[in-house]
CSV table of C-alpha atoms in Angstrom, one decimal:
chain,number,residue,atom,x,y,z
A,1,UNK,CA,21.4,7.3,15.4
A,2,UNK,CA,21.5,10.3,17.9
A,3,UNK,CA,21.4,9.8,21.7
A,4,UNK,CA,18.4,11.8,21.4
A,5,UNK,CA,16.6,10.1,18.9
A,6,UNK,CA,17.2,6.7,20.7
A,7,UNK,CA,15.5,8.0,23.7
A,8,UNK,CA,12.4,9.1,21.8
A,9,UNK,CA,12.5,5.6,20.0
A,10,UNK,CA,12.3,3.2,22.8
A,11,UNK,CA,12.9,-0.5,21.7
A,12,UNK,CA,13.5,-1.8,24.8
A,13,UNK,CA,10.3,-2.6,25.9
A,14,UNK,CA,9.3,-4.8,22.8
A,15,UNK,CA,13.0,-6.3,22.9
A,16,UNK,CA,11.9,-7.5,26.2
A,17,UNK,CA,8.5,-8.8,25.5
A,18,UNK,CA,9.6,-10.3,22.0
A,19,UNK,CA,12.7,-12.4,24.8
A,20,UNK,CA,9.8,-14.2,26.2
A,21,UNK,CA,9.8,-18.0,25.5
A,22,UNK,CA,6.4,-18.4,22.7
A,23,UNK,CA,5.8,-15.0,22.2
A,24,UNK,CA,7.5,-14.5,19.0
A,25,UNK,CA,6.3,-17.4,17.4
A,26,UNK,CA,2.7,-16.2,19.1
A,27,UNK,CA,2.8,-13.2,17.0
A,28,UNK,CA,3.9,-14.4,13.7
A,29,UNK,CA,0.8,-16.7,13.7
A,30,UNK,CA,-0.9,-14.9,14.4
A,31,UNK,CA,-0.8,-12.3,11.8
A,32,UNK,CA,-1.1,-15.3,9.3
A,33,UNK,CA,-3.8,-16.7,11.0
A,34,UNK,CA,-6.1,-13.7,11.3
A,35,UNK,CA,-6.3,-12.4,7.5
A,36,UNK,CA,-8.3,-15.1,6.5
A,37,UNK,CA,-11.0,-14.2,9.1
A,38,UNK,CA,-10.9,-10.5,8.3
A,39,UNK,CA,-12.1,-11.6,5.1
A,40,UNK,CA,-15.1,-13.7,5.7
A,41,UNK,CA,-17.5,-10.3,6.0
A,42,UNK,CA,-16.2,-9.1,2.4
A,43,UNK,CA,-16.3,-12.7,1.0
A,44,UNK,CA,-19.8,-13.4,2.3
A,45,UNK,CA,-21.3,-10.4,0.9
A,46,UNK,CA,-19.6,-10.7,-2.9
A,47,UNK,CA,-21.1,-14.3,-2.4
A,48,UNK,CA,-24.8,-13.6,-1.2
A,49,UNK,CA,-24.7,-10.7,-3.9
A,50,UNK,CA,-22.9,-12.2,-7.2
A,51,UNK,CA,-23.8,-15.9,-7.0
A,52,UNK,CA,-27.5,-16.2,-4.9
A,53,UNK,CA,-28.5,-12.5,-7.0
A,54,UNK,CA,-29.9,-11.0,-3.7
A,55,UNK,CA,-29.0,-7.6,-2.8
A,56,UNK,CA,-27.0,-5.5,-0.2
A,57,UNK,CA,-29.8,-6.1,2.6
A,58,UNK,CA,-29.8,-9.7,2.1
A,59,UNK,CA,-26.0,-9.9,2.6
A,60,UNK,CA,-25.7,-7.4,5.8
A,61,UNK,CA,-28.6,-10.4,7.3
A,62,UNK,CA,-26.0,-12.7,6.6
A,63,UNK,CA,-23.1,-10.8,8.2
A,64,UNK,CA,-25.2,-10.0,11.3
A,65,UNK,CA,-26.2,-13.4,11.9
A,66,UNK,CA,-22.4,-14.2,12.0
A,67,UNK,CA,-21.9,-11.1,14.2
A,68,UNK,CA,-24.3,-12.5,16.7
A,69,UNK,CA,-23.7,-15.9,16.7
A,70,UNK,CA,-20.0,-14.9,17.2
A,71,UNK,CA,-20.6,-12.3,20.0
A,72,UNK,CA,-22.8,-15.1,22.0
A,73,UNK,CA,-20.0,-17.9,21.3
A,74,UNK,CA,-16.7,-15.7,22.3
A,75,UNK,CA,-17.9,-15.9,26.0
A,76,UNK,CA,-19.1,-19.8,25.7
A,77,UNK,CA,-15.5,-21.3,24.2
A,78,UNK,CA,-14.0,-19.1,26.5
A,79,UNK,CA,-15.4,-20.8,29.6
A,80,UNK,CA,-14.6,-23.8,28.1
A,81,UNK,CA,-11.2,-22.8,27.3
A,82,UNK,CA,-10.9,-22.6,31.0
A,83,UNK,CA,-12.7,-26.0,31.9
A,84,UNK,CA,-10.9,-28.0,29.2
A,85,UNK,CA,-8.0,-26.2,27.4
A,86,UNK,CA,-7.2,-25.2,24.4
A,87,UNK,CA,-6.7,-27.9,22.3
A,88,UNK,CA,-10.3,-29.2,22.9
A,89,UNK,CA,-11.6,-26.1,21.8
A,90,UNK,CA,-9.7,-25.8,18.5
A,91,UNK,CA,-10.6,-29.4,17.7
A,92,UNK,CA,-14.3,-28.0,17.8
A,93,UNK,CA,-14.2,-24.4,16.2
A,94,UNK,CA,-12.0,-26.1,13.2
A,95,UNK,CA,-14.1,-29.3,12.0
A,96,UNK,CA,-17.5,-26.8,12.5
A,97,UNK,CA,-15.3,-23.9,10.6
A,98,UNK,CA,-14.7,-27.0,7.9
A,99,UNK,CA,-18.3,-27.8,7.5
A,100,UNK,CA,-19.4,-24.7,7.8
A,101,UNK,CA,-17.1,-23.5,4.9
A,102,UNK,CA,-17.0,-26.1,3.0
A,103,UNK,CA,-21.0,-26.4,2.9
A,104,UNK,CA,-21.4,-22.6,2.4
A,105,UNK,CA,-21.3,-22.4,-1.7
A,106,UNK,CA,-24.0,-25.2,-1.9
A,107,UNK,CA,-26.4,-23.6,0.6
A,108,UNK,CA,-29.5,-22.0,-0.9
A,109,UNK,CA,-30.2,-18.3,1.1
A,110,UNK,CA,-32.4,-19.7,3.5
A,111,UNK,CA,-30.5,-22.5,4.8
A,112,UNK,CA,-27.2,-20.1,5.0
A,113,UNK,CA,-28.6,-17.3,7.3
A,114,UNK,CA,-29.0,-20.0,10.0
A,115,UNK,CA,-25.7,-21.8,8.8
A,116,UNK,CA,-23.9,-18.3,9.6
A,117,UNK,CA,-25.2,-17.7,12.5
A,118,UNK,CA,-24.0,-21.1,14.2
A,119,UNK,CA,-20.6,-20.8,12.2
A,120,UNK,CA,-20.4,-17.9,14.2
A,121,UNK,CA,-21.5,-19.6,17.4
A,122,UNK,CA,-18.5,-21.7,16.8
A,123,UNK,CA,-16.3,-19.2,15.1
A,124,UNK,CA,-12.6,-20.2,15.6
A,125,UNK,CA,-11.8,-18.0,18.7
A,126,UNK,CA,-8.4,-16.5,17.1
A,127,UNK,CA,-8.6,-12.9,18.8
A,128,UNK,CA,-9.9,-13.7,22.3
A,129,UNK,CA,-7.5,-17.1,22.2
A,130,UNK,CA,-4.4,-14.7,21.2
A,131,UNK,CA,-5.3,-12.2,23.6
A,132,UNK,CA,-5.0,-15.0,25.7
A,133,UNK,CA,-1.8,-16.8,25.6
A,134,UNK,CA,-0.7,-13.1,25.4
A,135,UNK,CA,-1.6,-13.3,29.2
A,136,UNK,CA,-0.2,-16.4,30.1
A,137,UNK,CA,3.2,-16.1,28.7
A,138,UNK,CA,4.1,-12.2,29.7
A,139,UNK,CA,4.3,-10.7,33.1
A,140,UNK,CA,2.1,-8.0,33.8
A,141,UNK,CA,4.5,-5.5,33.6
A,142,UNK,CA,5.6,-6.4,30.2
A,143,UNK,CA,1.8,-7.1,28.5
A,144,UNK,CA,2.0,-3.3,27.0
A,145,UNK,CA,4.4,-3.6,24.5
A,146,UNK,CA,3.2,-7.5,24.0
A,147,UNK,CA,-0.7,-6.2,23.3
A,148,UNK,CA,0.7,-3.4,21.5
A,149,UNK,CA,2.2,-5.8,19.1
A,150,UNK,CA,-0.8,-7.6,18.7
A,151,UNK,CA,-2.8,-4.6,17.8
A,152,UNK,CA,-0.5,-3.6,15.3
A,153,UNK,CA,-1.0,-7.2,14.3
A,154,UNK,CA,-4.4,-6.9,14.1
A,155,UNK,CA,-4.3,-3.8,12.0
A,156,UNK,CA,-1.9,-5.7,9.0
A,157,UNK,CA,-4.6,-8.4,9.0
A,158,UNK,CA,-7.9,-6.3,8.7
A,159,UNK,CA,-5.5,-4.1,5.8
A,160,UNK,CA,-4.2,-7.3,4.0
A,161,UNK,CA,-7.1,-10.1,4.2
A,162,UNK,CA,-10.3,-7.6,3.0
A,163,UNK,CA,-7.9,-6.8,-0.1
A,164,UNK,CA,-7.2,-10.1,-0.4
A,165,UNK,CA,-10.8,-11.4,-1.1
A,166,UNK,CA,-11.4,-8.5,-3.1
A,167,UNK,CA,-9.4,-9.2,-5.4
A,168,UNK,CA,-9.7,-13.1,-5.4
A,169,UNK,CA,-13.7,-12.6,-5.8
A,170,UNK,CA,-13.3,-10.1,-9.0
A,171,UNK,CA,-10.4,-12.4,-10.4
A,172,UNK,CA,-11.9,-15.9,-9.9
A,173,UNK,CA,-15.4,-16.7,-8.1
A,174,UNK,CA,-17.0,-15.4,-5.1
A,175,UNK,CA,-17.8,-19.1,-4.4
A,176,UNK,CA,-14.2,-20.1,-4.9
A,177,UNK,CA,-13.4,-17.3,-2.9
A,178,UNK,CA,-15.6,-19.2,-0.5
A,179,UNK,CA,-13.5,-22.2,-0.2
A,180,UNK,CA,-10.4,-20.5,-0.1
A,181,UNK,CA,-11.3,-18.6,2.8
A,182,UNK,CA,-12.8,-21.3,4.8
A,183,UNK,CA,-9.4,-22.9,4.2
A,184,UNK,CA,-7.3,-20.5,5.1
A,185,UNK,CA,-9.3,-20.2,8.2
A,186,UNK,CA,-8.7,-23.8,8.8
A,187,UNK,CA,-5.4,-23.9,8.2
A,188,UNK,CA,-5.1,-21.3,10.8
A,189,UNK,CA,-7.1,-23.6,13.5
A,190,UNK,CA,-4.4,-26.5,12.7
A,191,UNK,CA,-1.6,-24.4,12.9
A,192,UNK,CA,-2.4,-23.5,16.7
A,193,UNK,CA,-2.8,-26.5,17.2
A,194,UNK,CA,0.0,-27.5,16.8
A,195,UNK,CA,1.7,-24.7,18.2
A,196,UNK,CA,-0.4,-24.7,21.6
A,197,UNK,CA,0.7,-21.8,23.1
A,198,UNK,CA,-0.8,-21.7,26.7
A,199,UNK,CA,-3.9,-20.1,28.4
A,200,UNK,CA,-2.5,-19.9,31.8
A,201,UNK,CA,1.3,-18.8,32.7
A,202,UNK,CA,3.5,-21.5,34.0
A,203,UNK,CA,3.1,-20.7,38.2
A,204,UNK,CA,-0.5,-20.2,38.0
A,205,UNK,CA,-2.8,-23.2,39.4
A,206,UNK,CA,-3.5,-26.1,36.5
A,207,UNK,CA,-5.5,-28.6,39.1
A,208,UNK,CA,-8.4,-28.2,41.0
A,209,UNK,CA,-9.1,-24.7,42.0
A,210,UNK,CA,-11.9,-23.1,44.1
A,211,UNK,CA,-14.4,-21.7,42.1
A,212,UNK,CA,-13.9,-17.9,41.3
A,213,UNK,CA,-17.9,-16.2,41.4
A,214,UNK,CA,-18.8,-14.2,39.3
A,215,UNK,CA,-19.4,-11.4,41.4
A,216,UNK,CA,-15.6,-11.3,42.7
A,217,UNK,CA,-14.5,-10.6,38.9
A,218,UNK,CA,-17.1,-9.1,36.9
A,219,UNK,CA,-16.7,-6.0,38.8
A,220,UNK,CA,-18.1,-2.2,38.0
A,221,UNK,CA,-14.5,-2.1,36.7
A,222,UNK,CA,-14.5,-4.7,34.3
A,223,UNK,CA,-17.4,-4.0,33.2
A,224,UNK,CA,-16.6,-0.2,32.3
A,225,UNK,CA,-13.4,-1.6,30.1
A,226,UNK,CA,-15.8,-3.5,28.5
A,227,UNK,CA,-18.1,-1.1,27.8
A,228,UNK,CA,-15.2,1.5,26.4
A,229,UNK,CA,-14.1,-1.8,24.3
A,230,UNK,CA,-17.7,-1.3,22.5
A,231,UNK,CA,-17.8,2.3,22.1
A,232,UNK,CA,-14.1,2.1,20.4
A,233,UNK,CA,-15.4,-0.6,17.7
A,234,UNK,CA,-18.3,1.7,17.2
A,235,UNK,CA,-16.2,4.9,16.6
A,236,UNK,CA,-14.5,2.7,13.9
A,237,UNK,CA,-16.8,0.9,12.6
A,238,UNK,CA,-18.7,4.2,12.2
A,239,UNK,CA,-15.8,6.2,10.9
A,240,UNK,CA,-15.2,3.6,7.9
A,241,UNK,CA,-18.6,3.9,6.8
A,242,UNK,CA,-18.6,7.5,6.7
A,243,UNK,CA,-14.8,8.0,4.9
A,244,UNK,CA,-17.2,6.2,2.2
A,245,UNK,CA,-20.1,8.7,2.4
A,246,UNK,CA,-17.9,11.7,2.3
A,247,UNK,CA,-15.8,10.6,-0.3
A,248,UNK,CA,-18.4,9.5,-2.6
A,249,UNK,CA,-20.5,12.7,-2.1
A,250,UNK,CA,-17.6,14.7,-3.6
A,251,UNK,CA,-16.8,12.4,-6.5
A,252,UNK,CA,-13.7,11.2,-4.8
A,253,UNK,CA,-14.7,7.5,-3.9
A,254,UNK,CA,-11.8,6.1,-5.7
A,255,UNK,CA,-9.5,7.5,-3.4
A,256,UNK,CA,-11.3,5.5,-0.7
A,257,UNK,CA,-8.4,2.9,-0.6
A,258,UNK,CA,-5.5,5.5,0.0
A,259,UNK,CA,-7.6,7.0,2.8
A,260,UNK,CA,-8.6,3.7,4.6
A,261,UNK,CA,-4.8,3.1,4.4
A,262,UNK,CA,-3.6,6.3,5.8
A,263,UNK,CA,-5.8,5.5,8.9
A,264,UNK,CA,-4.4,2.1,9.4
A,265,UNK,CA,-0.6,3.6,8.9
A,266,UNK,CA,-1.6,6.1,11.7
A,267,UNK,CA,-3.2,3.4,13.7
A,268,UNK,CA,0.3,1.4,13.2
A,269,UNK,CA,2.6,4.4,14.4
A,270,UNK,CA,0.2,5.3,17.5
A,271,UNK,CA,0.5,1.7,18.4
A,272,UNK,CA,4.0,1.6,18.4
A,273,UNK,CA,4.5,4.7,19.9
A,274,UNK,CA,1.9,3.5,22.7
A,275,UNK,CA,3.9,0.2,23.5
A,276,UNK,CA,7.2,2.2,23.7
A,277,UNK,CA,6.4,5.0,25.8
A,278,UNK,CA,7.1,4.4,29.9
A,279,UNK,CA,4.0,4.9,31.0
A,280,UNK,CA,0.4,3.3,30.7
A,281,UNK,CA,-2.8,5.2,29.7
A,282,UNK,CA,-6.1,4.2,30.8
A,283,UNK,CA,-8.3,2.9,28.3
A,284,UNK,CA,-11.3,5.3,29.5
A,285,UNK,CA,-8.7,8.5,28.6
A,286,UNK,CA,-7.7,6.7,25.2
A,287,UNK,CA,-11.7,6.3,24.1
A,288,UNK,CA,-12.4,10.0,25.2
A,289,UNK,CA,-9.5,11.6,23.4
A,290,UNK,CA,-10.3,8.5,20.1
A,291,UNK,CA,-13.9,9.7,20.3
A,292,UNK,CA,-13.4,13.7,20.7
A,293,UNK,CA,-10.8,13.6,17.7
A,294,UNK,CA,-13.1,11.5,15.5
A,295,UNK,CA,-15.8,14.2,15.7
A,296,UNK,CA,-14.6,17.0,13.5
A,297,UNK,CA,-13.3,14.9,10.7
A,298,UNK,CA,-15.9,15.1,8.9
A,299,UNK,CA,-15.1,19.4,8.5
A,300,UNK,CA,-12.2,18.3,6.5
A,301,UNK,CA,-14.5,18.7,3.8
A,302,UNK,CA,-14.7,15.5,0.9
A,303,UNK,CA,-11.0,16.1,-0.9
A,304,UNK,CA,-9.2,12.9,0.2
A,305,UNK,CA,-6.0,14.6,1.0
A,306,UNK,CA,-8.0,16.7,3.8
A,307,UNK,CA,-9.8,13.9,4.9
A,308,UNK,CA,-6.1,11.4,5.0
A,309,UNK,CA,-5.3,14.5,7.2
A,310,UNK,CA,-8.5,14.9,9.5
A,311,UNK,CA,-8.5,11.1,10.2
A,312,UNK,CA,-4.8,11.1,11.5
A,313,UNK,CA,-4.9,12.2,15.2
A,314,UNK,CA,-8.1,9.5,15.8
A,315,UNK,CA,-6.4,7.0,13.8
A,316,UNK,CA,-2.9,7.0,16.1
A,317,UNK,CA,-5.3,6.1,19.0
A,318,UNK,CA,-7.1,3.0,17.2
A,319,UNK,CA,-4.8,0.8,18.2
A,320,UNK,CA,-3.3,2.0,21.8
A,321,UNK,CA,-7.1,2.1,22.6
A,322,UNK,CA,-7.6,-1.3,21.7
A,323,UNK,CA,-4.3,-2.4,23.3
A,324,UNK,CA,-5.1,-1.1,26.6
A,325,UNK,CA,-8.4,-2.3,27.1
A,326,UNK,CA,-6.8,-5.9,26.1
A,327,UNK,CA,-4.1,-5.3,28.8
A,328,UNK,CA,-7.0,-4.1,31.8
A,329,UNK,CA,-8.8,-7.1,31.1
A,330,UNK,CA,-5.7,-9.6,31.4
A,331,UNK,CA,-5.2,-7.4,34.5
A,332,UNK,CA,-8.5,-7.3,35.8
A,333,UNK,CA,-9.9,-11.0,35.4
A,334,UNK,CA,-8.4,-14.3,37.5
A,335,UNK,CA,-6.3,-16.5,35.3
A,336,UNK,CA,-9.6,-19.7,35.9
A,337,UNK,CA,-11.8,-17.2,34.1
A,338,UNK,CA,-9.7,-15.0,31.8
A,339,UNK,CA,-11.2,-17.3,28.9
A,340,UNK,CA,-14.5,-16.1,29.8
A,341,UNK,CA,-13.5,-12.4,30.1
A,342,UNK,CA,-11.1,-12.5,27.2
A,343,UNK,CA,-14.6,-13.6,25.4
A,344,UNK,CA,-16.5,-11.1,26.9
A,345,UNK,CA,-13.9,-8.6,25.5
A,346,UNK,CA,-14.2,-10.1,22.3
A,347,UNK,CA,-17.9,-9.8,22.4
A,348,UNK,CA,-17.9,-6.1,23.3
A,349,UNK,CA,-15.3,-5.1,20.4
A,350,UNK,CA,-17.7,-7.4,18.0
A,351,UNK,CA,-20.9,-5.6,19.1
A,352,UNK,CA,-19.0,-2.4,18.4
A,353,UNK,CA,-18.5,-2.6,15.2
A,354,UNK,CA,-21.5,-4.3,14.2
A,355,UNK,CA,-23.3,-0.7,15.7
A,356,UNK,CA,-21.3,1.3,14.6
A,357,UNK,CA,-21.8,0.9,10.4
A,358,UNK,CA,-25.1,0.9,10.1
A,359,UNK,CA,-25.7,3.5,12.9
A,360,UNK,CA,-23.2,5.7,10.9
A,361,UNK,CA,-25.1,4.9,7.8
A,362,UNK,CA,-28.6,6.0,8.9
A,363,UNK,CA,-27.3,9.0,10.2
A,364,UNK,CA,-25.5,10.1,7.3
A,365,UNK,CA,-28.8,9.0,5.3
A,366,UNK,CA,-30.9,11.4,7.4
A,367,UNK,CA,-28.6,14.1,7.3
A,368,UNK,CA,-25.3,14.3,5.9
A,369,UNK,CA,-21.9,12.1,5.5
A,370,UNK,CA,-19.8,14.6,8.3
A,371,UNK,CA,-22.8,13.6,10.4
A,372,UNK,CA,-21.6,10.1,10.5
A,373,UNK,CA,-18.1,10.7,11.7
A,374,UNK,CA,-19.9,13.6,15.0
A,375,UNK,CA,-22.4,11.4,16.2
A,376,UNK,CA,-20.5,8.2,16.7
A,377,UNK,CA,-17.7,9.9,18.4
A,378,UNK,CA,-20.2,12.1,20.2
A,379,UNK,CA,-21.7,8.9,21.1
A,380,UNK,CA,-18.6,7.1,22.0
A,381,UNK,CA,-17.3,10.2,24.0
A,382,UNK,CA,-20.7,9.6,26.4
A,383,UNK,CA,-19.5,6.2,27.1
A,384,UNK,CA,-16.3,7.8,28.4
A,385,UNK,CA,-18.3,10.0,30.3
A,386,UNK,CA,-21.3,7.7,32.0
A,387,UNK,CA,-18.0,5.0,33.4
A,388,UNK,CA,-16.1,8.1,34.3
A,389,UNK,CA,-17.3,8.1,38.0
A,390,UNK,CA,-15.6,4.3,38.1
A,391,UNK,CA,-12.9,5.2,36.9
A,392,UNK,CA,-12.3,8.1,39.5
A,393,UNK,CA,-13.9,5.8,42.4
A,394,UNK,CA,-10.9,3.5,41.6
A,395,UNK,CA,-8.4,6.5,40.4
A,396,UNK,CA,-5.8,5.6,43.3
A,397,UNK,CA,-6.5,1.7,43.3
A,398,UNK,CA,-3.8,0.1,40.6
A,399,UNK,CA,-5.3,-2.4,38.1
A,400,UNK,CA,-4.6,-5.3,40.3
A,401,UNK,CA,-2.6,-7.9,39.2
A,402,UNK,CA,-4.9,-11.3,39.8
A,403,UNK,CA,-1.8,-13.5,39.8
A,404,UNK,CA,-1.0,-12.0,42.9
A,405,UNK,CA,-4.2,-11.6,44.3
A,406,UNK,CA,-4.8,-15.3,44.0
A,407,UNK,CA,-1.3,-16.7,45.5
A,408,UNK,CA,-2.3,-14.5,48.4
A,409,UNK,CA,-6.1,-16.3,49.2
């Protein structure tokens, strides 16, 4: 390898973040550990539709009561991941996960929409928990590589565990499918368990501490990163619907697969190159530019070689964007409440994409499927544009580092 070429390709950064005592081990779990709950939406919806004979509608009720139950919970166990730890927490989300899933194949339709919706509540808090520990074992410095990784780790999950079920449901049972799911996603609550990786870095406070009020960290700032966390999820979550709509209105919805993966591939190489660059972007910047590149996709016209192409500048940002609103939020919330904003986070990418289909899908059923891809960027580009006059209020003010700020009270 060339000089040159090694100074484009810049392992150093993830050399040193992958150095760090736990974070190695943090990341391969957590790949494991998130495909099985990529494939609960999937999995639910072959169930409610093969096995209980309702339609479509029925199972989107059931996947929206698990959205909501799970977008109200993220912000609950995260508070109490600060009160109590962990472990506590894990104990809690696994036994309900247990119940929930082993219960689930005997539960006639009415009894499961409310059953989802607490499962939910107490959804195993894998991505907010990672996100987490992320903080607590890598110096602020060093979380962009670290949260870069994740993303990218992330993005392997939501490719591998929705195939997964797929293929399980067809081959087997949906209601097997069921089962194995549910213990997959138990598994993964035992496994970090026993792996216990912390929620607060080694020199910040473990005892008593004054109480940090809400006001002093759920700032204008915060909560614009949290809002550009939500209008991200929605550009997806929009843009995956409407791949779909284009690709089946010009007889080309087999190729949906190869397309879907050609986005995640360019979502894998923007993440990388985004944790090995020197310099951080700001997640408002990231949105924009995700949200302005996801309008015109839809012009590629429905041939799925076009539309692989279209979809490749707004897929390199999928997962940089998601990164760096992880990494403003470790930044930007004390360690006694970063369960609570890492929740909150959590929350806001979950509303996201929850929006974002069926907002895509009533668009493109009033107009047209390119329709789908312009107005949720258009609507994610406002976003960008209403928390702009934050972000320049705060332009010459560094993200601070609340370590720092709290050793200093």
């Amino acid at each position: 390898m060339t000089p040159e070429v090694r100074t484009v390709v810049n392992l150093k950064p993830y050399r040193e973040a992958l150095a760090l005592p736990g974070v190695r081990s943090l990341l391969l779990v957590s790949v494991l550990a998130r495909v099985p709950l990529t494939a609960t939406g999937v999995t639910l919806t072959f169930y409610v539709v093969l096995d209980l004979g309702r339609g479509y509608g029925a199972a989107g009720l059931v996947g929206a009561a698990s959205t909501i139950g799970a977008a109200v919970g993220a912000p609950l166990l995260g508070r109490l991941i600060d009160r109590r730890g962990l472990r506590p927490v894990l104990v809690l989300t696994t036994v309900a996960e247990a119940l929930f899933w082993s219960a689930a194949p005997t539960l006639p339709y009415p009894v499961l929409l409310p059953a989802a919706f607490l499962a939910g509540l107490l959804a195993l808090p894998i991505f907010s928990m990672i996100r987490q520990s992320i903080a607590a074992l890598v110096p602020a410095e060093k979380r962009r590589p670290a949260y870069a990784l994740d993303s990218m780790a992330m993005e392997l999950s939501f490719m591998v565990g929705p195939a997964l079920a797929v293929a399980l449901a067809t081959a087997v049972t949906p209601r097997l499918t069921l089962w194995a799911v549910g213990a997959g996603i138990v598994g993964s609550g035992i496994c970090f368990w026993l792996l216990n990786p912390p929620v607060r870095a080694a020199d910040e406070q473990t005892g008593p501490q004054r109480p940090v009020h809400r006001r002093e960290w759920l700032t204008p700032r915060l909560l614009a990163v949290l809002a550009v966390s939500l209008a991200a999820t929605l550009v997806l979550g929009g843009t995956d619907v409407a791949v779909v709509a284009v690709l089946r209105s010009g007889g080309e919805v087999g190729w949906t697969g190869v397309v879907l993966a050609a986005w995640a591939v360019a979502s894998l190489v923007g993440g990388f190159a985004y944790g090995a660059v020197r310099r951080s972007f700001s997640p408002l910047a990231l949105v924009a530019v995700l949200s302005l590149a996801t309008i015109p996709v839809g012009l590629g016209g429905s041939h799925w070689w076009l539309l692989c192409l279209a979809l490749i500048p707004a897929g390199a940002l999928c997962a940089p964007t998601l990164a760096s609103t992880s990494d403003a939020v470790s930044r930007l919330a004390p360690p006694s409440v970063r369960g609570v904003a890492m929740g909150l986070h959590g929350s806001a990418v979950t509303v996201g994409i929850a929006l974002g289909a069926p907002l895509a899908g009533a668009v493109i059923d009033a107009s047209a499927p390119a329709w789908g891809f312009a107005v949720t960027g258009a609507i994610g580009a406002l976003v960008a544009l209403v928390v702009l006059p934050i972000e320049l209020r705060h332009r010459r003010t560094p993200i601070p580092d609340p370590d720092l700020a709290l050793a200093s009270r």
